[in-house]
Amino acid sequence: MTHVFAKPYTFEGKEYASIDIDLESFTGAQFAAVKKSWAKEGNYAAVPALDSEFCIRCAAHLAKQPIEFFEQLPAGEYCKLAQAVSGFLLA
């Protein structure tokens, strides 16, 4: 999936018009690794795929970007990406 930002996003001096998140390549092992890392930080959700923070961590893993890349996005972009990942995981 390629997410095109509503307006260019600058992170650490580099401008991004879009970000590629390869959801189709996401494996069960990767999902479990993201979940373990997320849980070690004290997070919990009965259905992780419905939690926006968990979904953003999945996006960060797949995009090979630090979590800060996503946390610093405008809220609307953050939510759109979280919803896209959630929708994929729940489909």
Short mmCIF file of the N, C-alpha and C atoms (twelve columns), coordinates in Angstrom:
data_MODEL
# 
_entry.id   MODEL 
# 
loop_
_atom_site.group_PDB 
_atom_site.id 
_atom_site.type_symbol 
_atom_site.label_atom_id 
_atom_site.label_alt_id 
_atom_site.label_comp_id 
_atom_site.label_asym_id 
_atom_site.label_seq_id 
_atom_site.Cartn_x 
_atom_site.Cartn_y 
_atom_site.Cartn_z 
_atom_site.pdbx_PDB_model_num 
ATOM 1   N N  . MET A 1  0.840   -1.167  0.000  1 
ATOM 2   C CA . MET A 1  0.000   0.000   0.000  1 
ATOM 3   C C  . MET A 1  0.892   1.239   0.000  1 
ATOM 4   N N  . THR A 2  0.557   2.171   -0.849 1 
ATOM 5   C CA . THR A 2  1.242   3.461   -0.841 1 
ATOM 6   C C  . THR A 2  0.268   4.497   -0.325 1 
ATOM 7   N N  . HIS A 3  0.657   5.173   0.733  1 
ATOM 8   C CA . HIS A 3  -0.169  6.242   1.295  1 
ATOM 9   C C  . HIS A 3  0.406   7.571   0.820  1 
ATOM 10  N N  . VAL A 4  -0.406  8.351   0.145  1 
ATOM 11  C CA . VAL A 4  0.003   9.674   -0.329 1 
ATOM 12  C C  . VAL A 4  -0.461  10.699  0.699  1 
ATOM 13  N N  . PHE A 5  0.470   11.484  1.202  1 
ATOM 14  C CA . PHE A 5  0.146   12.506  2.188  1 
ATOM 15  C C  . PHE A 5  -0.619  13.650  1.540  1 
ATOM 16  N N  . ALA A 6  -1.539  14.234  2.279  1 
ATOM 17  C CA . ALA A 6  -2.345  15.360  1.778  1 
ATOM 18  C C  . ALA A 6  -1.446  16.520  1.382  1 
ATOM 19  N N  . LYS A 7  -0.377  16.712  2.140  1 
ATOM 20  C CA . LYS A 7  0.651   17.692  1.770  1 
ATOM 21  C C  . LYS A 7  1.989   17.112  2.188  1 
ATOM 22  N N  . PRO A 8  3.070   17.502  1.542  1 
ATOM 23  C CA . PRO A 8  4.375   16.913  1.851  1 
ATOM 24  C C  . PRO A 8  4.680   16.966  3.348  1 
ATOM 25  N N  . TYR A 9  5.287   15.897  3.822  1 
ATOM 26  C CA . TYR A 9  5.619   15.730  5.238  1 
ATOM 27  C C  . TYR A 9  7.136   15.702  5.365  1 
ATOM 28  N N  . THR A 10 7.674   16.495  6.278  1 
ATOM 29  C CA . THR A 10 9.116   16.541  6.485  1 
ATOM 30  C C  . THR A 10 9.457   15.880  7.804  1 
ATOM 31  N N  . PHE A 11 10.384  14.923  7.738  1 
ATOM 32  C CA . PHE A 11 10.857  14.224  8.925  1 
ATOM 33  C C  . PHE A 11 12.373  14.150  8.850  1 
ATOM 34  N N  . GLU A 12 13.021  14.639  9.888  1 
ATOM 35  C CA . GLU A 12 14.482  14.652  9.977  1 
ATOM 36  C C  . GLU A 12 15.131  15.223  8.719  1 
ATOM 37  N N  . GLY A 13 14.568  16.325  8.243  1 
ATOM 38  C CA . GLY A 13 15.139  17.040  7.117  1 
ATOM 39  C C  . GLY A 13 14.825  16.486  5.744  1 
ATOM 40  N N  . LYS A 14 14.094  15.384  5.678  1 
ATOM 41  C CA . LYS A 14 13.743  14.794  4.393  1 
ATOM 42  C C  . LYS A 14 12.249  14.948  4.169  1 
ATOM 43  N N  . GLU A 15 11.890  15.347  2.943  1 
ATOM 44  C CA . GLU A 15 10.480  15.544  2.610  1 
ATOM 45  C C  . GLU A 15 9.902   14.292  1.962  1 
ATOM 46  N N  . TYR A 16 8.705   13.925  2.411  1 
ATOM 47  C CA . TYR A 16 8.004   12.736  1.904  1 
ATOM 48  C C  . TYR A 16 6.671   13.160  1.299  1 
ATOM 49  N N  . ALA A 17 6.411   12.721  0.089  1 
ATOM 50  C CA . ALA A 17 5.109   12.936  -0.542 1 
ATOM 51  C C  . ALA A 17 4.202   11.743  -0.266 1 
ATOM 52  N N  . SER A 18 4.841   10.589  0.007  1 
ATOM 53  C CA . SER A 18 4.100   9.354   0.257  1 
ATOM 54  C C  . SER A 18 4.978   8.416   1.078  1 
ATOM 55  N N  . ILE A 19 4.355   7.329   1.523  1 
ATOM 56  C CA . ILE A 19 5.093   6.290   2.244  1 
ATOM 57  C C  . ILE A 19 4.558   4.932   1.793  1 
ATOM 58  N N  . ASP A 20 5.469   4.003   1.568  1 
ATOM 59  C CA . ASP A 20 5.080   2.646   1.178  1 
ATOM 60  C C  . ASP A 20 5.030   1.759   2.410  1 
ATOM 61  N N  . ILE A 21 3.904   1.084   2.583  1 
ATOM 62  C CA . ILE A 21 3.720   0.138   3.681  1 
ATOM 63  C C  . ILE A 21 3.281   -1.169  3.035  1 
ATOM 64  N N  . ASP A 22 4.190   -2.118  2.979  1 
ATOM 65  C CA . ASP A 22 3.938   -3.369  2.260  1 
ATOM 66  C C  . ASP A 22 3.137   -4.343  3.123  1 
ATOM 67  N N  . LEU A 23 1.852   -4.080  3.251  1 
ATOM 68  C CA . LEU A 23 0.978   -4.914  4.069  1 
ATOM 69  C C  . LEU A 23 0.902   -6.350  3.559  1 
ATOM 70  N N  . GLU A 24 0.978   -6.529  2.268  1 
ATOM 71  C CA . GLU A 24 0.855   -7.870  1.686  1 
ATOM 72  C C  . GLU A 24 1.997   -8.794  2.104  1 
ATOM 73  N N  . SER A 25 3.130   -8.223  2.497  1 
ATOM 74  C CA . SER A 25 4.271   -9.050  2.897  1 
ATOM 75  C C  . SER A 25 4.289   -9.320  4.401  1 
ATOM 76  N N  . PHE A 26 3.368   -8.746  5.146  1 
ATOM 77  C CA . PHE A 26 3.340   -8.877  6.604  1 
ATOM 78  C C  . PHE A 26 3.074   -10.322 6.995  1 
ATOM 79  N N  . THR A 27 3.967   -10.902 7.777  1 
ATOM 80  C CA . THR A 27 3.834   -12.300 8.180  1 
ATOM 81  C C  . THR A 27 3.326   -12.415 9.617  1 
ATOM 82  N N  . GLY A 28 2.883   -13.590 9.956  1 
ATOM 83  C CA . GLY A 28 2.461   -13.843 11.324 1 
ATOM 84  C C  . GLY A 28 3.591   -13.631 12.310 1 
ATOM 85  N N  . ALA A 29 4.798   -14.026 11.939 1 
ATOM 86  C CA . ALA A 29 5.962   -13.841 12.811 1 
ATOM 87  C C  . ALA A 29 6.236   -12.357 13.045 1 
ATOM 88  N N  . GLN A 30 6.104   -11.548 12.000 1 
ATOM 89  C CA . GLN A 30 6.307   -10.111 12.154 1 
ATOM 90  C C  . GLN A 30 5.221   -9.509  13.047 1 
ATOM 91  N N  . PHE A 31 3.972   -9.934  12.828 1 
ATOM 92  C CA . PHE A 31 2.864   -9.465  13.656 1 
ATOM 93  C C  . PHE A 31 3.149   -9.776  15.124 1 
ATOM 94  N N  . ALA A 32 3.566   -11.015 15.402 1 
ATOM 95  C CA . ALA A 32 3.850   -11.428 16.773 1 
ATOM 96  C C  . ALA A 32 5.000   -10.618 17.372 1 
ATOM 97  N N  . ALA A 33 6.035   -10.338 16.580 1 
ATOM 98  C CA . ALA A 33 7.176   -9.565  17.071 1 
ATOM 99  C C  . ALA A 33 6.754   -8.132  17.421 1 
ATOM 100 N N  . VAL A 34 5.946   -7.522  16.565 1 
ATOM 101 C CA . VAL A 34 5.463   -6.169  16.852 1 
ATOM 102 C C  . VAL A 34 4.605   -6.189  18.110 1 
ATOM 103 N N  . LYS A 35 3.752   -7.193  18.222 1 
ATOM 104 C CA . LYS A 35 2.872   -7.306  19.388 1 
ATOM 105 C C  . LYS A 35 3.673   -7.482  20.674 1 
ATOM 106 N N  . LYS A 36 4.709   -8.331  20.657 1 
ATOM 107 C CA . LYS A 36 5.546   -8.539  21.844 1 
ATOM 108 C C  . LYS A 36 6.246   -7.255  22.258 1 
ATOM 109 N N  . SER A 37 6.788   -6.545  21.283 1 
ATOM 110 C CA . SER A 37 7.472   -5.280  21.565 1 
ATOM 111 C C  . SER A 37 6.503   -4.257  22.148 1 
ATOM 112 N N  . TRP A 38 5.323   -4.179  21.569 1 
ATOM 113 C CA . TRP A 38 4.285   -3.250  22.009 1 
ATOM 114 C C  . TRP A 38 3.832   -3.603  23.428 1 
ATOM 115 N N  . ALA A 39 3.648   -4.885  23.707 1 
ATOM 116 C CA . ALA A 39 3.210   -5.338  25.033 1 
ATOM 117 C C  . ALA A 39 4.282   -5.078  26.089 1 
ATOM 118 N N  . LYS A 40 5.560   -5.205  25.722 1 
ATOM 119 C CA . LYS A 40 6.646   -4.946  26.671 1 
ATOM 120 C C  . LYS A 40 6.632   -3.503  27.157 1 
ATOM 121 N N  . GLU A 41 6.032   -2.623  26.378 1 
ATOM 122 C CA . GLU A 41 5.928   -1.216  26.768 1 
ATOM 123 C C  . GLU A 41 4.712   -0.971  27.657 1 
ATOM 124 N N  . GLY A 42 4.030   -2.059  28.023 1 
ATOM 125 C CA . GLY A 42 2.885   -1.942  28.920 1 
ATOM 126 C C  . GLY A 42 1.555   -1.766  28.225 1 
ATOM 127 N N  . ASN A 43 1.523   -1.979  26.929 1 
ATOM 128 C CA . ASN A 43 0.282   -1.810  26.165 1 
ATOM 129 C C  . ASN A 43 -0.494  -3.120  26.109 1 
ATOM 130 N N  . TYR A 44 -1.809  -2.989  26.003 1 
ATOM 131 C CA . TYR A 44 -2.666  -4.161  25.879 1 
ATOM 132 C C  . TYR A 44 -3.947  -3.758  25.159 1 
ATOM 133 N N  . ALA A 45 -4.419  -4.637  24.310 1 
ATOM 134 C CA . ALA A 45 -5.741  -4.506  23.694 1 
ATOM 135 C C  . ALA A 45 -6.233  -5.919  23.439 1 
ATOM 136 N N  . ALA A 46 -7.505  -6.160  23.734 1 
ATOM 137 C CA . ALA A 46 -8.075  -7.482  23.492 1 
ATOM 138 C C  . ALA A 46 -7.955  -7.855  22.018 1 
ATOM 139 N N  . VAL A 47 -8.123  -6.862  21.155 1 
ATOM 140 C CA . VAL A 47 -7.971  -7.056  19.708 1 
ATOM 141 C C  . VAL A 47 -6.952  -6.007  19.235 1 
ATOM 142 N N  . PRO A 48 -5.664  -6.358  19.213 1 
ATOM 143 C CA . PRO A 48 -4.640  -5.378  18.844 1 
ATOM 144 C C  . PRO A 48 -4.900  -4.681  17.504 1 
ATOM 145 N N  . ALA A 49 -5.494  -5.378  16.560 1 
ATOM 146 C CA . ALA A 49 -5.750  -4.789  15.235 1 
ATOM 147 C C  . ALA A 49 -6.730  -3.621  15.296 1 
ATOM 148 N N  . LEU A 50 -7.402  -3.434  16.425 1 
ATOM 149 C CA . LEU A 50 -8.315  -2.298  16.585 1 
ATOM 150 C C  . LEU A 50 -7.664  -1.129  17.315 1 
ATOM 151 N N  . ASP A 51 -6.440  -1.320  17.785 1 
ATOM 152 C CA . ASP A 51 -5.733  -0.276  18.526 1 
ATOM 153 C C  . ASP A 51 -4.868  0.545   17.573 1 
ATOM 154 N N  . SER A 52 -5.101  1.844   17.531 1 
ATOM 155 C CA . SER A 52 -4.379  2.688   16.568 1 
ATOM 156 C C  . SER A 52 -2.877  2.685   16.820 1 
ATOM 157 N N  . GLU A 53 -2.445  2.695   18.071 1 
ATOM 158 C CA . GLU A 53 -1.011  2.688   18.353 1 
ATOM 159 C C  . GLU A 53 -0.364  1.392   17.867 1 
ATOM 160 N N  . PHE A 54 -1.037  0.277   18.072 1 
ATOM 161 C CA . PHE A 54 -0.503  -0.993  17.589 1 
ATOM 162 C C  . PHE A 54 -0.403  -0.983  16.061 1 
ATOM 163 N N  . CYS A 55 -1.449  -0.513  15.413 1 
ATOM 164 C CA . CYS A 55 -1.453  -0.479  13.943 1 
ATOM 165 C C  . CYS A 55 -0.342  0.418   13.406 1 
ATOM 166 N N  . ILE A 56 -0.090  1.533   14.079 1 
ATOM 167 C CA . ILE A 56 0.994   2.426   13.653 1 
ATOM 168 C C  . ILE A 56 2.345   1.745   13.850 1 
ATOM 169 N N  . ARG A 57 2.482   0.957   14.889 1 
ATOM 170 C CA . ARG A 57 3.741   0.217   15.078 1 
ATOM 171 C C  . ARG A 57 3.936   -0.810  13.968 1 
ATOM 172 N N  . CYS A 58 2.857   -1.417  13.541 1 
ATOM 173 C CA . CYS A 58 2.946   -2.341  12.399 1 
ATOM 174 C C  . CYS A 58 3.385   -1.579  11.152 1 
ATOM 175 N N  . ALA A 59 2.799   -0.407  10.931 1 
ATOM 176 C CA . ALA A 59 3.161   0.418   9.772  1 
ATOM 177 C C  . ALA A 59 4.634   0.807   9.827  1 
ATOM 178 N N  . ALA A 60 5.107   1.202   11.000 1 
ATOM 179 C CA . ALA A 60 6.511   1.595   11.154 1 
ATOM 180 C C  . ALA A 60 7.430   0.418   10.834 1 
ATOM 181 N N  . HIS A 61 7.064   -0.757  11.324 1 
ATOM 182 C CA . HIS A 61 7.861   -1.960  11.047 1 
ATOM 183 C C  . HIS A 61 7.930   -2.229  9.547  1 
ATOM 184 N N  . LEU A 62 6.789   -2.178  8.892  1 
ATOM 185 C CA . LEU A 62 6.734   -2.490  7.459  1 
ATOM 186 C C  . LEU A 62 7.385   -1.417  6.596  1 
ATOM 187 N N  . ALA A 63 7.280   -0.159  7.016  1 
ATOM 188 C CA . ALA A 63 7.869   0.942   6.250  1 
ATOM 189 C C  . ALA A 63 9.349   1.134   6.566  1 
ATOM 190 N N  . LYS A 64 9.824   0.387   7.570  1 
ATOM 191 C CA . LYS A 64 11.227  0.502   8.005  1 
ATOM 192 C C  . LYS A 64 11.554  1.943   8.396  1 
ATOM 193 N N  . GLN A 65 10.637  2.513   9.161  1 
ATOM 194 C CA . GLN A 65 10.813  3.865   9.686  1 
ATOM 195 C C  . GLN A 65 10.703  3.804   11.206 1 
ATOM 196 N N  . PRO A 66 11.367  4.730   11.905 1 
ATOM 197 C CA . PRO A 66 11.214  4.754   13.364 1 
ATOM 198 C C  . PRO A 66 9.779   5.170   13.725 1 
ATOM 199 N N  . ILE A 67 9.331   4.750   14.876 1 
ATOM 200 C CA . ILE A 67 7.975   5.071   15.312 1 
ATOM 201 C C  . ILE A 67 7.759   6.589   15.354 1 
ATOM 202 N N  . GLU A 68 8.815   7.331   15.606 1 
ATOM 203 C CA . GLU A 68 8.714   8.791   15.657 1 
ATOM 204 C C  . GLU A 68 8.264   9.386   14.319 1 
ATOM 205 N N  . PHE A 69 8.607   8.716   13.221 1 
ATOM 206 C CA . PHE A 69 8.162   9.176   11.911 1 
ATOM 207 C C  . PHE A 69 6.648   9.287   11.895 1 
ATOM 208 N N  . PHE A 70 5.984   8.290   12.426 1 
ATOM 209 C CA . PHE A 70 4.529   8.248   12.417 1 
ATOM 210 C C  . PHE A 70 3.922   9.091   13.530 1 
ATOM 211 N N  . GLU A 71 4.562   9.104   14.694 1 
ATOM 212 C CA . GLU A 71 4.034   9.876   15.826 1 
ATOM 213 C C  . GLU A 71 4.047   11.375  15.560 1 
ATOM 214 N N  . GLN A 72 4.913   11.830  14.689 1 
ATOM 215 C CA . GLN A 72 5.005   13.256  14.389 1 
ATOM 216 C C  . GLN A 72 4.141   13.674  13.197 1 
ATOM 217 N N  . LEU A 73 3.446   12.723  12.593 1 
ATOM 218 C CA . LEU A 73 2.522   13.053  11.499 1 
ATOM 219 C C  . LEU A 73 1.375   13.912  12.015 1 
ATOM 220 N N  . PRO A 74 0.761   14.704  11.134 1 
ATOM 221 C CA . PRO A 74 -0.486  15.366  11.531 1 
ATOM 222 C C  . PRO A 74 -1.501  14.291  11.943 1 
ATOM 223 N N  . ALA A 75 -2.352  14.599  12.892 1 
ATOM 224 C CA . ALA A 75 -3.285  13.618  13.447 1 
ATOM 225 C C  . ALA A 75 -4.139  12.959  12.370 1 
ATOM 226 N N  . GLY A 76 -4.588  13.719  11.387 1 
ATOM 227 C CA . GLY A 76 -5.416  13.144  10.326 1 
ATOM 228 C C  . GLY A 76 -4.681  12.079  9.537  1 
ATOM 229 N N  . GLU A 77 -3.425  12.314  9.220  1 
ATOM 230 C CA . GLU A 77 -2.621  11.333  8.483  1 
ATOM 231 C C  . GLU A 77 -2.358  10.098  9.357  1 
ATOM 232 N N  . TYR A 78 -2.056  10.338  10.619 1 
ATOM 233 C CA . TYR A 78 -1.814  9.246   11.571 1 
ATOM 234 C C  . TYR A 78 -3.045  8.335   11.625 1 
ATOM 235 N N  . CYS A 79 -4.213  8.941   11.768 1 
ATOM 236 C CA . CYS A 79 -5.455  8.163   11.869 1 
ATOM 237 C C  . CYS A 79 -5.777  7.424   10.573 1 
ATOM 238 N N  . LYS A 80 -5.550  8.064   9.429  1 
ATOM 239 C CA . LYS A 80 -5.805  7.394   8.146  1 
ATOM 240 C C  . LYS A 80 -4.923  6.152   8.001  1 
ATOM 241 N N  . LEU A 81 -3.660  6.282   8.373  1 
ATOM 242 C CA . LEU A 81 -2.747  5.146   8.272  1 
ATOM 243 C C  . LEU A 81 -3.128  4.048   9.253  1 
ATOM 244 N N  . ALA A 82 -3.466  4.415   10.477 1 
ATOM 245 C CA . ALA A 82 -3.872  3.425   11.472 1 
ATOM 246 C C  . ALA A 82 -5.115  2.675   10.992 1 
ATOM 247 N N  . GLN A 83 -6.072  3.401   10.429 1 
ATOM 248 C CA . GLN A 83 -7.293  2.773   9.938  1 
ATOM 249 C C  . GLN A 83 -7.018  1.850   8.753  1 
ATOM 250 N N  . ALA A 84 -6.106  2.236   7.880  1 
ATOM 251 C CA . ALA A 84 -5.765  1.392   6.728  1 
ATOM 252 C C  . ALA A 84 -5.146  0.071   7.191  1 
ATOM 253 N N  . VAL A 85 -4.232  0.146   8.162  1 
ATOM 254 C CA . VAL A 85 -3.607  -1.064  8.679  1 
ATOM 255 C C  . VAL A 85 -4.636  -1.915  9.405  1 
ATOM 256 N N  . SER A 86 -5.459  -1.295  10.221 1 
ATOM 257 C CA . SER A 86 -6.511  -2.014  10.933 1 
ATOM 258 C C  . SER A 86 -7.442  -2.731  9.960  1 
ATOM 259 N N  . GLY A 87 -7.868  -2.027  8.932  1 
ATOM 260 C CA . GLY A 87 -8.752  -2.619  7.931  1 
ATOM 261 C C  . GLY A 87 -8.124  -3.825  7.248  1 
ATOM 262 N N  . PHE A 88 -6.848  -3.716  6.951  1 
ATOM 263 C CA . PHE A 88 -6.132  -4.838  6.330  1 
ATOM 264 C C  . PHE A 88 -6.097  -6.038  7.280  1 
ATOM 265 N N  . LEU A 89 -5.739  -5.796  8.538  1 
ATOM 266 C CA . LEU A 89 -5.611  -6.887  9.499  1 
ATOM 267 C C  . LEU A 89 -6.938  -7.564  9.803  1 
ATOM 268 N N  . LEU A 90 -8.015  -6.814  9.745  1 
ATOM 269 C CA . LEU A 90 -9.336  -7.358  10.078 1 
ATOM 270 C C  . LEU A 90 -10.084 -7.932  8.876  1 
ATOM 271 N N  . ALA A 91 -9.553  -7.702  7.672  1 
ATOM 272 C CA . ALA A 91 -10.239 -8.163  6.459  1 
ATOM 273 C C  . ALA A 91 -10.277 -9.665  6.357  1 
# 
